[in-house]
mmCIF file of C-alpha atoms in Angstrom:
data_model
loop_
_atom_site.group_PDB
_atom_site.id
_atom_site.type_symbol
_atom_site.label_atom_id
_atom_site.label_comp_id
_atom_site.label_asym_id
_atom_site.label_seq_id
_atom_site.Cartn_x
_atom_site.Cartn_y
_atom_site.Cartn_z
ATOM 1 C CA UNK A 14 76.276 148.884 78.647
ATOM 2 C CA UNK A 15 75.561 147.221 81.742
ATOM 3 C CA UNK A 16 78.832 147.255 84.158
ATOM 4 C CA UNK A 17 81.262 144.087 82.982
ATOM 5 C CA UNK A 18 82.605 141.835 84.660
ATOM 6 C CA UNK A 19 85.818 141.057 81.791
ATOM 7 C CA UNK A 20 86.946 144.176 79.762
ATOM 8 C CA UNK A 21 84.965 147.056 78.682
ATOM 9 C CA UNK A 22 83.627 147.423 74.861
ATOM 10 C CA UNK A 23 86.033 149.249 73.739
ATOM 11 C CA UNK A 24 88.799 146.981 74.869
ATOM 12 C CA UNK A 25 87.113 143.533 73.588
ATOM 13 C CA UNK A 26 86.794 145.028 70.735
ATOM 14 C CA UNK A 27 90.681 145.507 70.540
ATOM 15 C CA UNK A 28 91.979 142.685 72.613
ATOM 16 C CA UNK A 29 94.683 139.904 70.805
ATOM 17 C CA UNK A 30 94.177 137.417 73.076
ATOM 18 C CA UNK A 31 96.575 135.951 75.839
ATOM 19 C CA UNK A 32 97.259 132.209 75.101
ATOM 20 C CA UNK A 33 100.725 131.584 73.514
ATOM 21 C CA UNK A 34 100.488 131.114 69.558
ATOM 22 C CA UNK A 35 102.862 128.139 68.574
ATOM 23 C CA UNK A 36 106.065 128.862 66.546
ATOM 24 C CA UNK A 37 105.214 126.221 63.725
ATOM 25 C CA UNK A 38 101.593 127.026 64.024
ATOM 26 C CA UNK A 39 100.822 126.883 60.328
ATOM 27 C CA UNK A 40 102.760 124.021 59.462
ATOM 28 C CA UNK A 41 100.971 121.676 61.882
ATOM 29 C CA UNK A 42 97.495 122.649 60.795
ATOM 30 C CA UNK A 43 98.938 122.151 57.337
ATOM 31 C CA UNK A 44 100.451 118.848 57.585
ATOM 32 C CA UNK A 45 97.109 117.930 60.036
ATOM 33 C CA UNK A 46 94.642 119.286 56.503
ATOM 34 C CA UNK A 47 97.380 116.441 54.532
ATOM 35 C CA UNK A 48 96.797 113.804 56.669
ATOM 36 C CA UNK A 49 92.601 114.164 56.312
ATOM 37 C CA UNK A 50 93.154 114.344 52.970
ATOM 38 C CA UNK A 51 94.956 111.081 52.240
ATOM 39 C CA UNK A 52 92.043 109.988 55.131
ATOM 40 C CA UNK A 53 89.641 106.963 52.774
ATOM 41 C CA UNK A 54 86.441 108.542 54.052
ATOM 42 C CA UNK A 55 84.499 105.593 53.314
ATOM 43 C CA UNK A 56 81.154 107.256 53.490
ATOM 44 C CA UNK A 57 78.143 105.342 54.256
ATOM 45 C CA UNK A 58 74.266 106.859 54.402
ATOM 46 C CA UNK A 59 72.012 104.892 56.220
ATOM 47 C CA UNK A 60 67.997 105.697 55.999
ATOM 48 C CA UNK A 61 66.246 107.303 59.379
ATOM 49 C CA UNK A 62 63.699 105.752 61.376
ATOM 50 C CA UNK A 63 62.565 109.131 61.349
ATOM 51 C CA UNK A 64 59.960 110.205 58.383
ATOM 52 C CA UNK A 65 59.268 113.202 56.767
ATOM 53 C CA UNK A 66 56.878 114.058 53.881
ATOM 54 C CA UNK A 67 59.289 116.944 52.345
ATOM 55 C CA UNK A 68 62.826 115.506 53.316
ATOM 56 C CA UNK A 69 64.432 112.370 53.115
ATOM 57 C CA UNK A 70 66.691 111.561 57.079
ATOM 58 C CA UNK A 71 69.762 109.703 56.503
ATOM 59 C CA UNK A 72 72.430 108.319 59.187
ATOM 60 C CA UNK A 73 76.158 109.647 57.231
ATOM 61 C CA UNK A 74 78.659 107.908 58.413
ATOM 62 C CA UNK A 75 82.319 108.841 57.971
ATOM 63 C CA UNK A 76 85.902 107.748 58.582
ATOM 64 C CA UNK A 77 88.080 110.325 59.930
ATOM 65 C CA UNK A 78 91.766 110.859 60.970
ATOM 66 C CA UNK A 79 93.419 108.106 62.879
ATOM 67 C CA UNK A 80 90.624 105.637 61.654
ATOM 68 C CA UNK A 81 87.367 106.941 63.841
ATOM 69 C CA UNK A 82 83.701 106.388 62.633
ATOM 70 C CA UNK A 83 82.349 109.564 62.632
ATOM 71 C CA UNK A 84 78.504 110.220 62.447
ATOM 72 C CA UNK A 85 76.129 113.079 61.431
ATOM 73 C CA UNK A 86 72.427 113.336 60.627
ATOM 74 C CA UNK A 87 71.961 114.242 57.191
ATOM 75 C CA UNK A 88 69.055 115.538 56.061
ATOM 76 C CA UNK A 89 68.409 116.703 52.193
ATOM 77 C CA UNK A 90 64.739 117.951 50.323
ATOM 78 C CA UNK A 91 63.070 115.498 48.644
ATOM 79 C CA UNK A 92 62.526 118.211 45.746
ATOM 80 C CA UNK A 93 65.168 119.592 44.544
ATOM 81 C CA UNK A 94 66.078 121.510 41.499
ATOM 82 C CA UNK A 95 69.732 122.010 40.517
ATOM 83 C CA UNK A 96 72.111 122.457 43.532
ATOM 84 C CA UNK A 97 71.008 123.260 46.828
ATOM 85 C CA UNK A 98 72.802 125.299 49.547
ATOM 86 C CA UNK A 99 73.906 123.341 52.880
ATOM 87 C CA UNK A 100 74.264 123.961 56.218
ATOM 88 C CA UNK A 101 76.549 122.062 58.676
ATOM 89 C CA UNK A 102 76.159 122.557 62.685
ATOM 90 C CA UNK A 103 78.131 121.757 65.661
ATOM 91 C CA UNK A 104 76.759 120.581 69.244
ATOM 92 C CA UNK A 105 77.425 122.113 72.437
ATOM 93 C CA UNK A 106 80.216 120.553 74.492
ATOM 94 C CA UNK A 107 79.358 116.863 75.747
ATOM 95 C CA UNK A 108 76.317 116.999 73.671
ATOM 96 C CA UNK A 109 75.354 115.847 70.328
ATOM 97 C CA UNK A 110 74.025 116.403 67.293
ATOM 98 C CA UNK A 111 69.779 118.132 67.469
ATOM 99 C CA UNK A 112 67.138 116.024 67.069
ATOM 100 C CA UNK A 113 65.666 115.596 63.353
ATOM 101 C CA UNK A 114 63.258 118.306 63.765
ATOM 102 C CA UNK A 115 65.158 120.674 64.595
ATOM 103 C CA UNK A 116 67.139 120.551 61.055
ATOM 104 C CA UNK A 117 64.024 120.413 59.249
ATOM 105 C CA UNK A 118 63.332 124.324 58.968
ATOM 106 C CA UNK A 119 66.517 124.748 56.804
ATOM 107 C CA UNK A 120 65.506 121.360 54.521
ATOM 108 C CA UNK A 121 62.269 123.250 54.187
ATOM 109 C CA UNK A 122 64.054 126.129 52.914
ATOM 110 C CA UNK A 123 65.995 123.703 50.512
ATOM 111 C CA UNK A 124 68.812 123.142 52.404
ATOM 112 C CA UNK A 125 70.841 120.102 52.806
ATOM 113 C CA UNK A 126 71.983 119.583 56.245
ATOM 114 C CA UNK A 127 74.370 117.802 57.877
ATOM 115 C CA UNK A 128 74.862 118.081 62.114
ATOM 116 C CA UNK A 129 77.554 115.883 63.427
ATOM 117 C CA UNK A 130 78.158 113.971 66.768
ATOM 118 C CA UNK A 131 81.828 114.850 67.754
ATOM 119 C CA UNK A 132 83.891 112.275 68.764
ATOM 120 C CA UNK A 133 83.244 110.273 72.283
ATOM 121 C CA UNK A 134 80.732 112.720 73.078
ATOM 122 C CA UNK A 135 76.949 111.881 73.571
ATOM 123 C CA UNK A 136 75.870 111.109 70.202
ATOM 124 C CA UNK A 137 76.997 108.172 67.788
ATOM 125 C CA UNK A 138 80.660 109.680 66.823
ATOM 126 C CA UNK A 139 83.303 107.312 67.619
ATOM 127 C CA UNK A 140 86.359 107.533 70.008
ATOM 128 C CA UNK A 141 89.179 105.354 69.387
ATOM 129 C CA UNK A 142 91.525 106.408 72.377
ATOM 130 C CA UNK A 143 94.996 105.789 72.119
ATOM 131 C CA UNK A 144 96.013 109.055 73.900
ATOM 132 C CA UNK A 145 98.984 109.190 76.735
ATOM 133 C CA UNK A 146 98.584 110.351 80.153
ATOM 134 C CA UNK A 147 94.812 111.446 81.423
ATOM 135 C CA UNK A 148 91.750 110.763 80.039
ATOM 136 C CA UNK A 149 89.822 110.817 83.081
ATOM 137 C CA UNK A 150 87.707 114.475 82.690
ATOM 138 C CA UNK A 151 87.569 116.622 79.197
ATOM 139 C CA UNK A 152 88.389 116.931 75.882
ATOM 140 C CA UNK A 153 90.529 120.230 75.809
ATOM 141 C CA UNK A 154 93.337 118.521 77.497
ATOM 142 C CA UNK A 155 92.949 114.882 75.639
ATOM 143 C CA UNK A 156 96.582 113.903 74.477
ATOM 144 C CA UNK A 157 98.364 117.140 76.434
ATOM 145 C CA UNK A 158 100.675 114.645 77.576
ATOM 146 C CA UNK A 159 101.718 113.797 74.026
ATOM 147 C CA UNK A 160 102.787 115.367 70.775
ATOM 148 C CA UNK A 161 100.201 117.986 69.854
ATOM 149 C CA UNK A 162 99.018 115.710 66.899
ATOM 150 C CA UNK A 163 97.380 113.467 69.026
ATOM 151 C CA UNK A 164 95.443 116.050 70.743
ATOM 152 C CA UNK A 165 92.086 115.132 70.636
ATOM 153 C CA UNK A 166 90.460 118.633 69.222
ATOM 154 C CA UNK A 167 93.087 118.404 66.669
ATOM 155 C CA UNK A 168 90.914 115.199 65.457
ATOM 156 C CA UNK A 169 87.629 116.937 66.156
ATOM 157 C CA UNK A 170 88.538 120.068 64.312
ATOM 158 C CA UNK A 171 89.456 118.314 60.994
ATOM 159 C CA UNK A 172 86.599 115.934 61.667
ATOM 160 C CA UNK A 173 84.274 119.240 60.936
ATOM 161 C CA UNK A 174 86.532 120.193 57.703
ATOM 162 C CA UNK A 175 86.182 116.283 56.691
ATOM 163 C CA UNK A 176 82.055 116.622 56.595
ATOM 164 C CA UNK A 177 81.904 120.030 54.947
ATOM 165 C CA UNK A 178 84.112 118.657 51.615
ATOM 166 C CA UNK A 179 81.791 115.293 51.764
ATOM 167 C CA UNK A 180 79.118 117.882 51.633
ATOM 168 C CA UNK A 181 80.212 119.656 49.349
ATOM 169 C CA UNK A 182 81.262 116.987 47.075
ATOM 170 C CA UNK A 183 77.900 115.848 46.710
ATOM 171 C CA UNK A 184 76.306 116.367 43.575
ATOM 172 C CA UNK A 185 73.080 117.677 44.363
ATOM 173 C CA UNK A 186 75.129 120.544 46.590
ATOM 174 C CA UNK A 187 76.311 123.968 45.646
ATOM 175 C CA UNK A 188 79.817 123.894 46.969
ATOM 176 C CA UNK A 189 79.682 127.619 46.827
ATOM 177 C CA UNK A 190 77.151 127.991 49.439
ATOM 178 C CA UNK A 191 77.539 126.135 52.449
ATOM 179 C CA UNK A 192 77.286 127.747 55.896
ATOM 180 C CA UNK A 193 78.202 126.920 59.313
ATOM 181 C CA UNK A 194 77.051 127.349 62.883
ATOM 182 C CA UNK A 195 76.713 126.267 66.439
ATOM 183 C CA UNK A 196 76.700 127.031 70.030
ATOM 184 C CA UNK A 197 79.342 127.055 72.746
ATOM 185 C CA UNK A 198 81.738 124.159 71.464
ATOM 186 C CA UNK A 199 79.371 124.268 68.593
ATOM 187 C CA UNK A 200 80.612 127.825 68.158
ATOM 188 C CA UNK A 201 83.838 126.579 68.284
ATOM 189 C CA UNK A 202 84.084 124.503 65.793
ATOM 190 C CA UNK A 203 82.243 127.030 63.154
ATOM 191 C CA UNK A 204 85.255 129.190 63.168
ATOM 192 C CA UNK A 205 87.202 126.170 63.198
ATOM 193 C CA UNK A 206 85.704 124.363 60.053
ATOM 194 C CA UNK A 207 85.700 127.925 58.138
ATOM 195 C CA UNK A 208 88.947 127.961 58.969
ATOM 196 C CA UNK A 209 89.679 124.849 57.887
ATOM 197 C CA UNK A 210 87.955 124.862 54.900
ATOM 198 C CA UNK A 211 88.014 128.302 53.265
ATOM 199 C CA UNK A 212 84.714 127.476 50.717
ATOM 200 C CA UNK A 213 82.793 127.827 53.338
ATOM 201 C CA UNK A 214 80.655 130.822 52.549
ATOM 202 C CA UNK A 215 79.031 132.148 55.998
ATOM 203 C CA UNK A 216 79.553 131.030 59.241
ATOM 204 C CA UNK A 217 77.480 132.010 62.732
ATOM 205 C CA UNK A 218 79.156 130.931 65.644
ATOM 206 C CA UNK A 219 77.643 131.411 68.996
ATOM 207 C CA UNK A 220 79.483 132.294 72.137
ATOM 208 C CA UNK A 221 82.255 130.345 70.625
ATOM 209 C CA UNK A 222 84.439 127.883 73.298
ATOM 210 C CA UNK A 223 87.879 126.472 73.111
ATOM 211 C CA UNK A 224 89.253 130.417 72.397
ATOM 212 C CA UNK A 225 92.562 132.120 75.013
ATOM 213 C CA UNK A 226 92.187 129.171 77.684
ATOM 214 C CA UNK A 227 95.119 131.317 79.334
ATOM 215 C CA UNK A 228 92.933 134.025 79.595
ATOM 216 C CA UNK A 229 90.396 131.873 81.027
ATOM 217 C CA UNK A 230 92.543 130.752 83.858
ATOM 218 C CA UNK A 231 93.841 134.002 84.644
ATOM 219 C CA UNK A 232 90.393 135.598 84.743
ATOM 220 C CA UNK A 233 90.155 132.365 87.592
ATOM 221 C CA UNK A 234 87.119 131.205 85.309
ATOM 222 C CA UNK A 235 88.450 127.359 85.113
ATOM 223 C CA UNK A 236 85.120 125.694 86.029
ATOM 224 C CA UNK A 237 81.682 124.661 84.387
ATOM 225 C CA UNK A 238 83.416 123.636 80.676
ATOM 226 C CA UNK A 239 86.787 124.767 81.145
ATOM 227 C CA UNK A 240 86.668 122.955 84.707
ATOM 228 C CA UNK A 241 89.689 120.430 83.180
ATOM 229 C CA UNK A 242 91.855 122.998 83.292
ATOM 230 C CA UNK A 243 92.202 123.361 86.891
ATOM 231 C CA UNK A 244 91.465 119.389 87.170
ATOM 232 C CA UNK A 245 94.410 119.120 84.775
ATOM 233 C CA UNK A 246 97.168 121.177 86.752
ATOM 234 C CA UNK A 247 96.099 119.893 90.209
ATOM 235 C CA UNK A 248 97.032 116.394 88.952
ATOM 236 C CA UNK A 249 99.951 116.867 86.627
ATOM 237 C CA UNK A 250 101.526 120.257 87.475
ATOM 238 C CA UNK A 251 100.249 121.342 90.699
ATOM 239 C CA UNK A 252 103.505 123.677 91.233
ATOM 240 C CA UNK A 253 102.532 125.064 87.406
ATOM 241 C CA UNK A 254 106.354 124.636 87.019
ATOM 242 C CA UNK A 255 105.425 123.449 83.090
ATOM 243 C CA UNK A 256 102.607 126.302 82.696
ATOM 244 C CA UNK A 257 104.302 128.272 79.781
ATOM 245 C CA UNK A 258 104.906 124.830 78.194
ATOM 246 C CA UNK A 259 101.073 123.554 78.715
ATOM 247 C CA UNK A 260 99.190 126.225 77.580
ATOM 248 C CA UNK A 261 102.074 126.301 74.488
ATOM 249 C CA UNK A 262 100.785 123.276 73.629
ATOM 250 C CA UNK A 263 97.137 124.092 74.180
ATOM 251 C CA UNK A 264 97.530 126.544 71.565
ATOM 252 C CA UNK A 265 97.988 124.456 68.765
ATOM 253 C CA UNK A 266 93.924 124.062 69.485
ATOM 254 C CA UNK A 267 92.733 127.546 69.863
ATOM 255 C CA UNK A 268 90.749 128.597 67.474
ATOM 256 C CA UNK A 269 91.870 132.564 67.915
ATOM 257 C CA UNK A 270 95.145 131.028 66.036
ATOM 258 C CA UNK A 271 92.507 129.241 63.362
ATOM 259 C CA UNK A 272 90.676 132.670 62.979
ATOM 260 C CA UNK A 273 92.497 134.345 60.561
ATOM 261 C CA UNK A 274 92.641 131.851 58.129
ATOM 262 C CA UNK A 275 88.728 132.308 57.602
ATOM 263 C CA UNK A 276 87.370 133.557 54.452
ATOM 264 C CA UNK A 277 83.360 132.998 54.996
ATOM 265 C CA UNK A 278 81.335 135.673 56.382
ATOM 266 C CA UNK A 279 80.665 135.592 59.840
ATOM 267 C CA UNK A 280 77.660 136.300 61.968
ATOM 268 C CA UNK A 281 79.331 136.019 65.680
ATOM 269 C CA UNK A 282 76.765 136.222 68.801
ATOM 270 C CA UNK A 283 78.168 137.331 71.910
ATOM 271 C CA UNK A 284 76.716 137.340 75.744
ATOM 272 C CA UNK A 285 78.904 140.101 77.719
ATOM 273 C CA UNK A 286 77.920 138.347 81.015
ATOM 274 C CA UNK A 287 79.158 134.979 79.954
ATOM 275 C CA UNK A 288 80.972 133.303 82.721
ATOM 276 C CA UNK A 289 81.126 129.730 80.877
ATOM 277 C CA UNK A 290 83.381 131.783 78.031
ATOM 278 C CA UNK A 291 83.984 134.634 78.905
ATOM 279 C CA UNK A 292 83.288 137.590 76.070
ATOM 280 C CA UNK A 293 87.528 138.979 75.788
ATOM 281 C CA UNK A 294 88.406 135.259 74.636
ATOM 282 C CA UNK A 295 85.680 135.342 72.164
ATOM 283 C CA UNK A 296 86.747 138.537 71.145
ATOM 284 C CA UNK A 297 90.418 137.023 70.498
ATOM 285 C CA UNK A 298 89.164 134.888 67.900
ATOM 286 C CA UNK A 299 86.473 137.527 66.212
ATOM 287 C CA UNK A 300 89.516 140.229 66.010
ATOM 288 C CA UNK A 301 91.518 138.073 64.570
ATOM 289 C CA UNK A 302 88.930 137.658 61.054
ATOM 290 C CA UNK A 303 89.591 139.216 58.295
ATOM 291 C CA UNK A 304 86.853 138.517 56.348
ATOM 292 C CA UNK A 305 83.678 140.202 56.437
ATOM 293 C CA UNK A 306 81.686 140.215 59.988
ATOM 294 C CA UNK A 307 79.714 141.700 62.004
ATOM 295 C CA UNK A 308 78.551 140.513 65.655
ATOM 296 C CA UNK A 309 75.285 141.022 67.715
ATOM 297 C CA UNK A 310 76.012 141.166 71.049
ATOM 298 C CA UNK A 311 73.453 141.017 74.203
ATOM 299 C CA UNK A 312 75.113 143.140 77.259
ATOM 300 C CA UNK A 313 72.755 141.220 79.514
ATOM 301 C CA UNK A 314 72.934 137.848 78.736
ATOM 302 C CA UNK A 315 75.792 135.050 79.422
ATOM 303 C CA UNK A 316 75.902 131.235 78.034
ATOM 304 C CA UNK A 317 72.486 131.013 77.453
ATOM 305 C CA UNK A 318 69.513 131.320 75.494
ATOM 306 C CA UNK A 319 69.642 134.716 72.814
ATOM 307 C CA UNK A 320 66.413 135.712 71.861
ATOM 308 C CA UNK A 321 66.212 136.027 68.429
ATOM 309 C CA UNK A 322 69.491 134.803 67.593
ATOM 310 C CA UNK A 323 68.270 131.131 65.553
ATOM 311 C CA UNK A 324 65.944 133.738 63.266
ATOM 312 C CA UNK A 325 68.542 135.918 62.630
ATOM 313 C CA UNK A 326 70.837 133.074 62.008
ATOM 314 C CA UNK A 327 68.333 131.579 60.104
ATOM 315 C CA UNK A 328 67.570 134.951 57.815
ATOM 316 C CA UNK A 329 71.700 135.179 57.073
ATOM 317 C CA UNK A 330 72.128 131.411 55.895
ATOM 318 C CA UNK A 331 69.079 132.043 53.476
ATOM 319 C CA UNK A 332 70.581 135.060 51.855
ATOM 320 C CA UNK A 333 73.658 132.969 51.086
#
């Protein structure tokens, strides 16, 4: 192993994390799952532009909590026998969902697919606002100034547990063998929607984000995505006299505190020269799963391309 800038092996592969775990913890995500569920998803498809001669491109549109339009390519084969396995996947941070060709490899392989836009990002998701305090830079910190239920990942989090049960409820898909995965913030919310929703069956998140931003700012990494950190406590706390309170509250959206709820198997891909997010706070959300896993890491590599990772990705969803 190359010499590392963050922990050595043997301690990421130990480490619990740093950010603060909320006391009622559980019983927000719980009464956060009740309030999607009594959520009318009002689900719309809406044919492509885009043609294909083996798969049939839909706009799915969605309503999620607090009344957002949500939307996600869907793609599905155009022969199909009995139910089909799915795949859902998650967008980088700021991003949005890939282009239609890139989900066709997995309808070729009988897949149904659904990629969604998160909310008030760059695809066709919908952000309603309504938050207190700033909105001016990032998404982490989105509603710190309020209650944590109105923190915007909160919404974005059950937003990816809303589309896997509309998948999942359709007829033509085998609930039993749905799969997750994404990159960066896309990484993020894999663990998050497994956690969320425990049918999902394998899950491949990589070089997750939004995991031990307290560990992030004491490693004096708050810049490229976590930038809003530092943005955030120059404006609003610049003494850091509220510190133990803010990153309190920034734990009700960590997905280390999401990870042991999991109960897919999980493929996690890890850079140990990641600056953007940096390989312990992965780690704190990987230790933290239970169910079966296994990770392939690349000791020279940060947030960037992995070669080989989408075929190996690819190869694990099949054998679902």
């Amino acid at each position: 192993m190359p010499l590392l800038f963050d922990m050595s092996f043997d301690q990421l592969k130990t480490y619990a994390g740093t950010n603060p775990r909320p006391g009622d913890f559980d019983a927000f995500w719980d009464a956060a799952l009740t309030e999607m569920q009594h959520t009318d998803s009002q689900v719309e498809c809406v044919s492509a532009d885009f043609e294909c001669a083996f798969a049939e491109c839909f706009h799915l549109y969605f309503t999620g909590v607090r009344g957002a339009r949500i939307h996600a390519r869907f793609v599905r084969p155009l022969q199909r026998s009995g139910s089909q396995p799915a795949i859902l996947m998650f967008h980088g941070y700021q991003g949005a969902s890939p282009q239609w060709v890139e989900l066709l490899p997995y309808a070729a392989q009988g897949f149904v697919v659904a990629a969604m836009d998160c909310r008030g990002q760059a695809g066709l998701s919908e952000d309603i606002g309504g938050h207190k305090g700033t909105t001016q830079s990032g998404h982490i910190i989105r509603g710190l100034d309020g209650p944590p239920e109105n923190l915007l990942f909160r919404h974005i989090f059950l937003d990816t547990a809303q589309l896997a049960r509309i998948v999942m409820d359709m007829p033509e898909v085998d609930a039993g063998r749905v799969g997750v995965t994404g990159i960066s913030q896309g990484g993020g919310l894999t663990l998050a929607c497994a956690a969320l929703e425990p049918r999902i069956r394998r899950a491949a998140p990589i070089f997750p984000f939004l995991c031990d931003y307290q560990r992030v700012w004491q490693m004096d990494l708050a810049q490229d995505a976590y930038a809003e950190l530092r943005t955030y406590f120059r404006n609003h706390d610049p003494l850091h006299q509220r510190e133990a309170a803010i990153f309190t509250q920034l734990g009700y959206i960590d997905v280390q505190h999401l990870a042991p709820r999991i109960r897919a198997e999980v493929l996690a891909s890890i850079g140990l020269m990641d600056t953007v997010c940096p390989p312990s706070t992965q780690f704190a959300a990987y230790n933290k799963i239970s169910a079966p896993k296994s990770f392939a890491v690349y000791p020279d590599f940060g947030h960037e391309g992995l070669p080989g990772i989408y075929d190996a990705i690819f190869q694990f969803m099949q054998s679902m």
